Amino acid sequence: MSTFSGDETAPFFGFLGAAAALVFSCMGAAYGTAKSGVGVASMGVMRPELVMKSIVPVVMAGVLGIYGLIIAVIISTGINPKAKSYYLFDGYAHLSSGLACGLAGLSAGMAIGIVGDAGVRANAQQPKLFVVDTLNGNYLCSARDCVGIVGSKHTGNLVYCLKCCYGLGLDWIGLNGMKVML
Amino acid sequence: MAGPSSSWAHALVQISPYTFSAIGIAVAIGVSVLGAAWGIYITGSSLIGAAIKAPRITSKNLISVIFCEAVAIYGVIVAIILQTKLESVPASKIYAPESLRAGYAIFASGIIVGFANLVCGLCVGIIGSSCALSDAQNSSLFVKILVIEIFGSALGLFGVIVGIIMSAQATWPAGSA
């Protein structure tokens, strides 16, 4: 116990950050998988040959869960008050990075789900729409991953606020862009 | 080391780590089973309805129900693992920093497993229901939609992995009395 340094309750916020990272990313991944999966199944009744190609939004939504897993493991292995001092600053930084990753993952998953659902149904009628559909998910995933890893290393707040807005802004663009394309 | 240094900390140090641990264990199994049940009823009702016109789909589509059930089993396994992490510490050490950290680790681990399994069960249930409905129309679609369901069921596994990694952090101080 003499080697414990840092604030007593800081691990609460740290572990909650890891929890937020995984839980919200999984919520986004589940929404994306379910919504696009329903679109694929409905579309597959009319065009069974397009089903395997239309699984792309499902795969991208699944990747969101993996990102949440990575950030959650990075955060939870970083909470070790005996090896390295763990103050409230570190706890709050982990909480914010977990929330950033998780909530961006949730929004990315919802965007992937809605766009994927509309995209696979539209792709069945117009094959040229395939690329537009797949690009939307990618921006959100990479923006969110940067935010999470940066946050867990305690760099400036402004940097990851901006990156969060970038991710969510693309969310909005993606949804509206899909409507414009059609 | 000084006492609590912020307003949140003043409240949190008054709560026993065993409270947090117990709630974490309960959430791990309770919310996982909620997710499994939710998924099973979504799948089951669609399956039974679709089977009126296409009775051949019933035996194959029970796989969707089994995927939902697996989510509940993950919750049971993790709850059992978490409760073996509980140790009794002497009364003087209950609010020591190390036991507080152990309590928070078990709590967060339970929350992670519970809610990840909840959304996984929902996801697998929704996809299972569309799997049954599209299988009733065209039996070649069953295996393809099953691939999507497998992606969905991986989410529960992520929760279990992180929950078990985090529960390794739950080390209580060694008791002397």
Short mmCIF file of N, CA, C and O in Angstrom, two decimals, chain A residues 47-155:
data_model
loop_
_atom_site.label_atom_id
_atom_site.label_comp_id
_atom_site.label_asym_id
_atom_site.label_seq_id
_atom_site.Cartn_x
_atom_site.Cartn_y
_atom_site.Cartn_z
N ARG A 47 -33.46 -9.74 -54.83
CA ARG A 47 -32.20 -9.86 -55.58
C ARG A 47 -31.21 -10.67 -54.74
O ARG A 47 -30.29 -10.13 -54.15
N PRO A 48 -31.36 -11.98 -54.69
CA PRO A 48 -30.49 -12.78 -53.82
C PRO A 48 -29.01 -12.71 -54.20
O PRO A 48 -28.14 -12.90 -53.35
N GLU A 49 -28.71 -12.41 -55.45
CA GLU A 49 -27.30 -12.42 -55.86
C GLU A 49 -26.54 -11.22 -55.29
O GLU A 49 -25.32 -11.22 -55.27
N LEU A 50 -27.25 -10.17 -54.84
CA LEU A 50 -26.57 -8.97 -54.31
C LEU A 50 -26.31 -9.04 -52.82
O LEU A 50 -25.70 -8.13 -52.26
N VAL A 51 -26.76 -10.10 -52.14
CA VAL A 51 -26.68 -10.12 -50.68
C VAL A 51 -25.23 -10.11 -50.19
O VAL A 51 -24.87 -9.34 -49.30
N MET A 52 -24.39 -10.94 -50.78
CA MET A 52 -23.03 -11.03 -50.28
C MET A 52 -22.29 -9.71 -50.45
O MET A 52 -21.47 -9.31 -49.63
N LYS A 53 -22.57 -9.00 -51.54
CA LYS A 53 -21.93 -7.72 -51.77
C LYS A 53 -22.45 -6.66 -50.79
O LYS A 53 -21.75 -5.74 -50.41
N SER A 54 -23.68 -6.81 -50.36
CA SER A 54 -24.30 -5.80 -49.51
C SER A 54 -23.97 -5.98 -48.05
O SER A 54 -24.53 -5.29 -47.21
N ILE A 55 -23.10 -6.93 -47.72
CA ILE A 55 -22.76 -7.15 -46.31
C ILE A 55 -21.74 -6.11 -45.84
O ILE A 55 -21.44 -6.03 -44.65
N VAL A 56 -21.22 -5.28 -46.74
CA VAL A 56 -20.19 -4.29 -46.35
C VAL A 56 -20.61 -3.39 -45.19
O VAL A 56 -19.83 -3.21 -44.25
N PRO A 57 -21.82 -2.81 -45.16
CA PRO A 57 -22.17 -1.97 -44.00
C PRO A 57 -22.17 -2.76 -42.69
O PRO A 57 -21.84 -2.22 -41.63
N VAL A 58 -22.53 -4.02 -42.75
CA VAL A 58 -22.53 -4.85 -41.54
C VAL A 58 -21.11 -5.02 -41.02
O VAL A 58 -20.84 -4.93 -39.82
N VAL A 59 -20.18 -5.26 -41.93
CA VAL A 59 -18.78 -5.44 -41.53
C VAL A 59 -18.25 -4.16 -40.90
O VAL A 59 -17.57 -4.18 -39.86
N MET A 60 -18.59 -3.01 -41.51
CA MET A 60 -18.09 -1.75 -40.95
C MET A 60 -18.67 -1.46 -39.59
O MET A 60 -17.99 -0.91 -38.72
N ALA A 61 -19.93 -1.84 -39.40
CA ALA A 61 -20.51 -1.65 -38.08
C ALA A 61 -19.84 -2.57 -37.06
O ALA A 61 -19.63 -2.18 -35.91
N GLY A 62 -19.48 -3.76 -37.48
CA GLY A 62 -18.80 -4.67 -36.57
C GLY A 62 -17.44 -4.14 -36.14
O GLY A 62 -17.00 -4.33 -35.00
N VAL A 63 -16.77 -3.45 -37.06
CA VAL A 63 -15.46 -2.89 -36.75
C VAL A 63 -15.56 -1.85 -35.65
O VAL A 63 -14.62 -1.68 -34.85
N LEU A 64 -16.68 -1.16 -35.55
CA LEU A 64 -16.86 -0.18 -34.47
C LEU A 64 -16.74 -0.84 -33.11
O LEU A 64 -16.17 -0.27 -32.17
N GLY A 65 -17.28 -2.04 -32.99
CA GLY A 65 -17.16 -2.75 -31.73
C GLY A 65 -15.72 -3.05 -31.38
O GLY A 65 -15.31 -2.99 -30.23
N ILE A 66 -14.93 -3.38 -32.41
CA ILE A 66 -13.52 -3.68 -32.18
C ILE A 66 -12.79 -2.44 -31.71
O ILE A 66 -11.94 -2.50 -30.81
N TYR A 67 -13.11 -1.28 -32.30
CA TYR A 67 -12.47 -0.04 -31.84
C TYR A 67 -12.78 0.23 -30.37
O TYR A 67 -11.90 0.60 -29.60
N GLY A 68 -14.04 0.02 -30.01
CA GLY A 68 -14.40 0.22 -28.60
C GLY A 68 -13.63 -0.72 -27.69
O GLY A 68 -13.18 -0.35 -26.61
N LEU A 69 -13.47 -1.97 -28.15
CA LEU A 69 -12.72 -2.96 -27.37
C LEU A 69 -11.29 -2.51 -27.17
O LEU A 69 -10.75 -2.57 -26.05
N ILE A 70 -10.64 -2.03 -28.24
CA ILE A 70 -9.25 -1.60 -28.14
C ILE A 70 -9.10 -0.47 -27.13
O ILE A 70 -8.23 -0.51 -26.25
N ILE A 71 -9.96 0.55 -27.26
CA ILE A 71 -9.83 1.69 -26.36
C ILE A 71 -10.12 1.27 -24.92
O ILE A 71 -9.44 1.70 -23.99
N ALA A 72 -11.11 0.39 -24.74
CA ALA A 72 -11.43 -0.04 -23.37
C ALA A 72 -10.27 -0.79 -22.75
O ALA A 72 -9.96 -0.62 -21.57
N VAL A 73 -9.60 -1.63 -23.54
CA VAL A 73 -8.46 -2.38 -22.99
C VAL A 73 -7.29 -1.44 -22.71
O VAL A 73 -6.63 -1.55 -21.67
N ILE A 74 -7.05 -0.48 -23.62
CA ILE A 74 -5.96 0.48 -23.38
C ILE A 74 -6.20 1.25 -22.09
O ILE A 74 -5.30 1.43 -21.26
N ILE A 75 -7.45 1.69 -21.90
CA ILE A 75 -7.75 2.47 -20.69
C ILE A 75 -7.63 1.61 -19.46
O ILE A 75 -7.00 1.99 -18.46
N SER A 76 -8.22 0.42 -19.48
CA SER A 76 -8.26 -0.33 -18.23
C SER A 76 -6.90 -0.88 -17.84
O SER A 76 -6.62 -1.06 -16.65
N THR A 77 -6.01 -1.13 -18.81
CA THR A 77 -4.66 -1.54 -18.41
C THR A 77 -3.81 -0.35 -18.00
O THR A 77 -2.74 -0.53 -17.44
N GLY A 78 -4.30 0.87 -18.28
CA GLY A 78 -3.56 2.05 -17.86
C GLY A 78 -3.87 2.48 -16.45
O GLY A 78 -3.27 3.41 -15.93
N ILE A 79 -4.85 1.83 -15.82
CA ILE A 79 -5.23 2.21 -14.46
C ILE A 79 -4.49 1.30 -13.50
O ILE A 79 -4.96 0.21 -13.17
N ASN A 80 -3.34 1.75 -13.05
CA ASN A 80 -2.53 0.90 -12.18
C ASN A 80 -1.83 1.79 -11.17
O ASN A 80 -0.68 2.14 -11.36
N PRO A 81 -2.52 2.18 -10.12
CA PRO A 81 -1.96 3.18 -9.22
C PRO A 81 -0.67 2.75 -8.52
O PRO A 81 0.04 3.57 -7.97
N LYS A 82 -0.39 1.44 -8.55
CA LYS A 82 0.84 1.03 -7.90
C LYS A 82 2.04 1.26 -8.81
O LYS A 82 3.11 1.66 -8.38
N ALA A 83 1.83 0.99 -10.12
CA ALA A 83 2.97 1.14 -11.04
C ALA A 83 3.18 2.61 -11.40
O ALA A 83 4.30 3.06 -11.55
N LYS A 84 2.06 3.34 -11.56
CA LYS A 84 2.17 4.71 -12.06
C LYS A 84 1.11 5.51 -11.33
O LYS A 84 -0.01 5.07 -11.19
N SER A 85 1.47 6.71 -10.87
CA SER A 85 0.53 7.47 -10.06
C SER A 85 -0.72 7.80 -10.86
O SER A 85 -0.65 8.12 -12.05
N TYR A 86 -1.88 7.73 -10.20
CA TYR A 86 -3.14 7.87 -10.90
C TYR A 86 -3.97 8.91 -10.17
O TYR A 86 -4.65 8.60 -9.20
N TYR A 87 -3.89 10.12 -10.65
CA TYR A 87 -4.62 11.21 -10.01
C TYR A 87 -5.97 11.41 -10.66
O TYR A 87 -6.30 10.80 -11.67
N LEU A 88 -6.74 12.36 -10.08
CA LEU A 88 -8.05 12.65 -10.66
C LEU A 88 -7.93 13.12 -12.11
O LEU A 88 -8.80 12.84 -12.93
N PHE A 89 -6.84 13.82 -12.42
CA PHE A 89 -6.64 14.26 -13.80
C PHE A 89 -6.64 13.07 -14.74
O PHE A 89 -7.28 13.09 -15.80
N ASP A 90 -5.89 12.01 -14.35
CA ASP A 90 -5.83 10.84 -15.21
C ASP A 90 -7.19 10.17 -15.31
O ASP A 90 -7.60 9.69 -16.37
N GLY A 91 -7.91 10.13 -14.18
CA GLY A 91 -9.23 9.52 -14.19
C GLY A 91 -10.18 10.26 -15.12
O GLY A 91 -10.91 9.65 -15.91
N TYR A 92 -10.17 11.60 -15.02
CA TYR A 92 -11.06 12.36 -15.88
C TYR A 92 -10.64 12.26 -17.34
O TYR A 92 -11.50 12.23 -18.24
N ALA A 93 -9.32 12.20 -17.59
CA ALA A 93 -8.87 12.07 -18.98
C ALA A 93 -9.33 10.75 -19.57
O ALA A 93 -9.79 10.69 -20.72
N HIS A 94 -9.22 9.68 -18.79
CA HIS A 94 -9.69 8.39 -19.27
C HIS A 94 -11.19 8.40 -19.49
O HIS A 94 -11.70 7.83 -20.46
N LEU A 95 -11.93 9.06 -18.58
CA LEU A 95 -13.39 9.14 -18.75
C LEU A 95 -13.73 9.86 -20.03
O LEU A 95 -14.57 9.42 -20.81
N SER A 96 -13.03 10.97 -20.28
CA SER A 96 -13.39 11.73 -21.49
C SER A 96 -12.98 10.98 -22.75
O SER A 96 -13.68 11.01 -23.75
N SER A 97 -11.85 10.28 -22.71
CA SER A 97 -11.47 9.59 -23.93
C SER A 97 -12.42 8.42 -24.18
O SER A 97 -12.80 8.14 -25.32
N GLY A 98 -12.84 7.75 -23.10
CA GLY A 98 -13.80 6.67 -23.28
C GLY A 98 -15.13 7.17 -23.80
O GLY A 98 -15.74 6.56 -24.69
N LEU A 99 -15.60 8.30 -23.26
CA LEU A 99 -16.86 8.86 -23.74
C LEU A 99 -16.72 9.34 -25.18
O LEU A 99 -17.65 9.15 -25.99
N ALA A 100 -15.58 9.94 -25.50
CA ALA A 100 -15.40 10.42 -26.88
C ALA A 100 -15.47 9.26 -27.85
O ALA A 100 -16.21 9.29 -28.84
N CYS A 101 -14.71 8.22 -27.54
CA CYS A 101 -14.70 7.05 -28.41
C CYS A 101 -16.08 6.42 -28.48
O CYS A 101 -16.60 6.13 -29.56
N GLY A 102 -16.69 6.24 -27.32
CA GLY A 102 -17.97 5.53 -27.29
C GLY A 102 -19.08 6.29 -27.98
O GLY A 102 -19.83 5.73 -28.78
N LEU A 103 -19.21 7.59 -27.68
CA LEU A 103 -20.32 8.33 -28.26
C LEU A 103 -20.11 8.54 -29.75
O LEU A 103 -21.08 8.51 -30.52
N ALA A 104 -18.85 8.75 -30.17
CA ALA A 104 -18.64 8.85 -31.61
C ALA A 104 -18.94 7.52 -32.28
O ALA A 104 -19.47 7.47 -33.39
N GLY A 105 -18.60 6.42 -31.60
CA GLY A 105 -18.94 5.11 -32.14
C GLY A 105 -20.42 4.89 -32.23
O GLY A 105 -20.93 4.30 -33.20
N LEU A 106 -21.15 5.37 -31.23
CA LEU A 106 -22.62 5.25 -31.26
C LEU A 106 -23.17 6.00 -32.45
O LEU A 106 -24.01 5.49 -33.21
N SER A 107 -22.68 7.24 -32.66
CA SER A 107 -23.21 8.01 -33.78
C SER A 107 -22.77 7.42 -35.11
O SER A 107 -23.56 7.38 -36.06
N ALA A 108 -21.53 6.93 -35.17
CA ALA A 108 -21.08 6.29 -36.41
C ALA A 108 -21.93 5.07 -36.71
O ALA A 108 -22.33 4.85 -37.85
N GLY A 109 -22.23 4.29 -35.69
CA GLY A 109 -23.04 3.10 -35.91
C GLY A 109 -24.44 3.43 -36.38
O GLY A 109 -24.99 2.76 -37.26
N MET A 110 -25.02 4.48 -35.79
CA MET A 110 -26.36 4.87 -36.23
C MET A 110 -26.34 5.35 -37.67
O MET A 110 -27.21 5.01 -38.48
N ALA A 111 -25.29 6.13 -38.02
CA ALA A 111 -25.19 6.59 -39.40
C ALA A 111 -25.00 5.43 -40.36
O ALA A 111 -25.64 5.35 -41.40
N ILE A 112 -24.11 4.50 -39.99
CA ILE A 112 -23.86 3.34 -40.85
C ILE A 112 -25.14 2.53 -41.02
O ILE A 112 -25.46 2.05 -42.11
N GLY A 113 -25.89 2.40 -39.94
CA GLY A 113 -27.12 1.62 -40.03
C GLY A 113 -28.13 2.24 -40.97
O GLY A 113 -28.67 1.58 -41.85
N ILE A 114 -28.38 3.53 -40.77
CA ILE A 114 -29.41 4.18 -41.59
C ILE A 114 -28.96 4.28 -43.04
O ILE A 114 -29.71 3.96 -43.96
N VAL A 115 -27.71 4.71 -43.24
CA VAL A 115 -27.22 4.82 -44.61
C VAL A 115 -27.11 3.45 -45.26
O VAL A 115 -27.42 3.27 -46.43
N GLY A 116 -26.66 2.46 -44.49
CA GLY A 116 -26.52 1.12 -45.04
C GLY A 116 -27.86 0.54 -45.46
O GLY A 116 -27.98 -0.08 -46.51
N ASP A 117 -28.87 0.75 -44.62
CA ASP A 117 -30.21 0.26 -44.94
C ASP A 117 -30.70 0.88 -46.23
O ASP A 117 -31.10 0.17 -47.17
N ALA A 118 -30.63 2.23 -46.30
CA ALA A 118 -31.08 2.90 -47.52
C ALA A 118 -30.19 2.52 -48.69
O ALA A 118 -30.67 2.32 -49.81
N GLY A 119 -28.88 2.40 -48.42
CA GLY A 119 -27.94 2.13 -49.51
C GLY A 119 -28.11 0.78 -50.14
O GLY A 119 -28.08 0.65 -51.36
N VAL A 120 -28.31 -0.26 -49.32
CA VAL A 120 -28.42 -1.58 -49.94
C VAL A 120 -29.74 -1.70 -50.71
O VAL A 120 -29.81 -2.35 -51.75
N ARG A 121 -30.77 -1.05 -50.20
CA ARG A 121 -32.02 -1.11 -50.96
C ARG A 121 -31.89 -0.34 -52.27
O ARG A 121 -32.39 -0.76 -53.31
N ALA A 122 -31.19 0.81 -52.22
CA ALA A 122 -31.03 1.59 -53.44
C ALA A 122 -30.08 0.90 -54.40
O ALA A 122 -30.26 0.95 -55.62
N ASN A 123 -29.05 0.23 -53.86
CA ASN A 123 -28.08 -0.45 -54.69
C ASN A 123 -28.73 -1.56 -55.50
O ASN A 123 -28.30 -1.87 -56.61
N ALA A 124 -29.78 -2.15 -54.95
CA ALA A 124 -30.46 -3.21 -55.69
C ALA A 124 -31.07 -2.65 -56.97
O ALA A 124 -31.20 -3.36 -57.97
N GLN A 125 -31.45 -1.38 -56.92
CA GLN A 125 -32.08 -0.81 -58.11
C GLN A 125 -31.10 -0.07 -58.99
O GLN A 125 -31.31 0.06 -60.19
N GLN A 126 -30.00 0.45 -58.41
CA GLN A 126 -29.06 1.30 -59.15
C GLN A 126 -27.65 0.91 -58.75
O GLN A 126 -27.14 1.40 -57.75
N PRO A 127 -26.97 0.05 -59.47
CA PRO A 127 -25.67 -0.48 -59.05
C PRO A 127 -24.59 0.59 -58.86
O PRO A 127 -23.61 0.37 -58.18
N LYS A 128 -24.74 1.79 -59.45
CA LYS A 128 -23.69 2.80 -59.33
C LYS A 128 -23.57 3.38 -57.94
O LYS A 128 -22.62 4.08 -57.63
N LEU A 129 -24.53 3.10 -57.05
CA LEU A 129 -24.51 3.73 -55.72
C LEU A 129 -23.64 3.00 -54.72
O LEU A 129 -23.55 3.38 -53.58
N PHE A 130 -22.99 1.94 -55.12
CA PHE A 130 -22.27 1.10 -54.15
C PHE A 130 -21.16 1.87 -53.42
O PHE A 130 -21.02 1.79 -52.22
N VAL A 131 -20.35 2.66 -54.18
CA VAL A 131 -19.20 3.32 -53.55
C VAL A 131 -19.63 4.40 -52.57
O VAL A 131 -19.07 4.56 -51.50
N VAL A 132 -20.67 5.16 -52.93
CA VAL A 132 -21.16 6.23 -52.05
C VAL A 132 -21.56 5.66 -50.71
O VAL A 132 -21.25 6.18 -49.65
N ASP A 133 -22.24 4.54 -50.77
CA ASP A 133 -22.71 3.87 -49.56
C ASP A 133 -21.55 3.50 -48.66
O ASP A 133 -21.58 3.73 -47.46
N THR A 134 -20.47 2.94 -49.21
CA THR A 134 -19.40 2.44 -48.35
C THR A 134 -18.53 3.54 -47.78
O THR A 134 -17.94 3.38 -46.72
N LEU A 135 -18.42 4.68 -48.46
CA LEU A 135 -17.51 5.71 -47.96
C LEU A 135 -17.96 6.32 -46.65
O LEU A 135 -17.15 6.72 -45.83
N ASN A 136 -19.27 6.39 -46.43
CA ASN A 136 -19.77 7.13 -45.27
C ASN A 136 -19.26 6.60 -43.96
O ASN A 136 -18.90 7.36 -43.08
N GLY A 137 -19.24 5.28 -43.81
CA GLY A 137 -18.86 4.75 -42.51
C GLY A 137 -17.41 4.99 -42.17
O GLY A 137 -17.06 5.20 -41.02
N ASN A 138 -16.54 4.99 -43.18
CA ASN A 138 -15.12 5.00 -42.89
C ASN A 138 -14.64 6.24 -42.18
O ASN A 138 -13.80 6.17 -41.30
N TYR A 139 -15.13 7.42 -42.57
CA TYR A 139 -14.65 8.66 -41.97
C TYR A 139 -14.90 8.67 -40.48
O TYR A 139 -14.06 9.05 -39.69
N LEU A 140 -16.10 8.22 -40.11
CA LEU A 140 -16.46 8.28 -38.70
C LEU A 140 -15.57 7.38 -37.87
O LEU A 140 -15.13 7.73 -36.79
N CYS A 141 -15.30 6.17 -38.37
CA CYS A 141 -14.52 5.22 -37.60
C CYS A 141 -13.13 5.77 -37.31
O CYS A 141 -12.66 5.73 -36.18
N SER A 142 -12.46 6.32 -38.35
CA SER A 142 -11.08 6.72 -38.12
C SER A 142 -11.00 7.97 -37.26
O SER A 142 -10.12 8.08 -36.43
N ALA A 143 -11.95 8.90 -37.42
CA ALA A 143 -11.94 10.10 -36.58
C ALA A 143 -12.09 9.71 -35.13
O ALA A 143 -11.38 10.18 -34.25
N ARG A 144 -12.99 8.79 -34.88
CA ARG A 144 -13.28 8.42 -33.49
C ARG A 144 -12.10 7.70 -32.86
O ARG A 144 -11.80 7.89 -31.69
N ASP A 145 -11.41 6.86 -33.61
CA ASP A 145 -10.31 6.11 -33.06
C ASP A 145 -9.17 7.04 -32.66
O ASP A 145 -8.57 6.89 -31.59
N CYS A 146 -8.89 8.03 -33.50
CA CYS A 146 -7.87 9.02 -33.17
C CYS A 146 -8.20 9.70 -31.86
O CYS A 146 -7.36 9.86 -31.00
N VAL A 147 -9.47 10.09 -31.73
CA VAL A 147 -9.89 10.79 -30.52
C VAL A 147 -9.63 9.96 -29.29
O VAL A 147 -9.08 10.41 -28.30
N GLY A 148 -10.01 8.71 -29.35
CA GLY A 148 -9.89 7.87 -28.17
C GLY A 148 -8.45 7.68 -27.74
O GLY A 148 -8.11 7.83 -26.58
N ILE A 149 -7.57 7.40 -28.71
CA ILE A 149 -6.19 7.13 -28.35
C ILE A 149 -5.50 8.40 -27.87
O ILE A 149 -4.75 8.39 -26.91
N VAL A 150 -5.79 9.51 -28.56
CA VAL A 150 -5.21 10.79 -28.13
C VAL A 150 -5.66 11.11 -26.72
O VAL A 150 -4.87 11.49 -25.86
N GLY A 151 -6.93 10.95 -26.45
CA GLY A 151 -7.47 11.29 -25.14
C GLY A 151 -6.84 10.47 -24.04
O GLY A 151 -6.57 10.96 -22.95
N SER A 152 -6.58 9.21 -24.33
CA SER A 152 -6.06 8.38 -23.27
C SER A 152 -4.61 8.70 -22.97
O SER A 152 -4.05 8.22 -22.01
N LYS A 153 -3.97 9.50 -23.79
CA LYS A 153 -2.63 9.94 -23.45
C LYS A 153 -2.62 11.36 -22.90
O LYS A 153 -1.59 12.00 -22.84
N HIS A 154 -3.76 11.86 -22.50
CA HIS A 154 -3.89 13.14 -21.80
C HIS A 154 -3.41 14.36 -22.57
O HIS A 154 -2.86 15.26 -21.97
N THR A 155 -3.60 14.43 -23.85
CA THR A 155 -3.25 15.69 -24.52
C THR A 155 -4.44 16.64 -24.43
O THR A 155 -5.45 16.34 -23.84
#
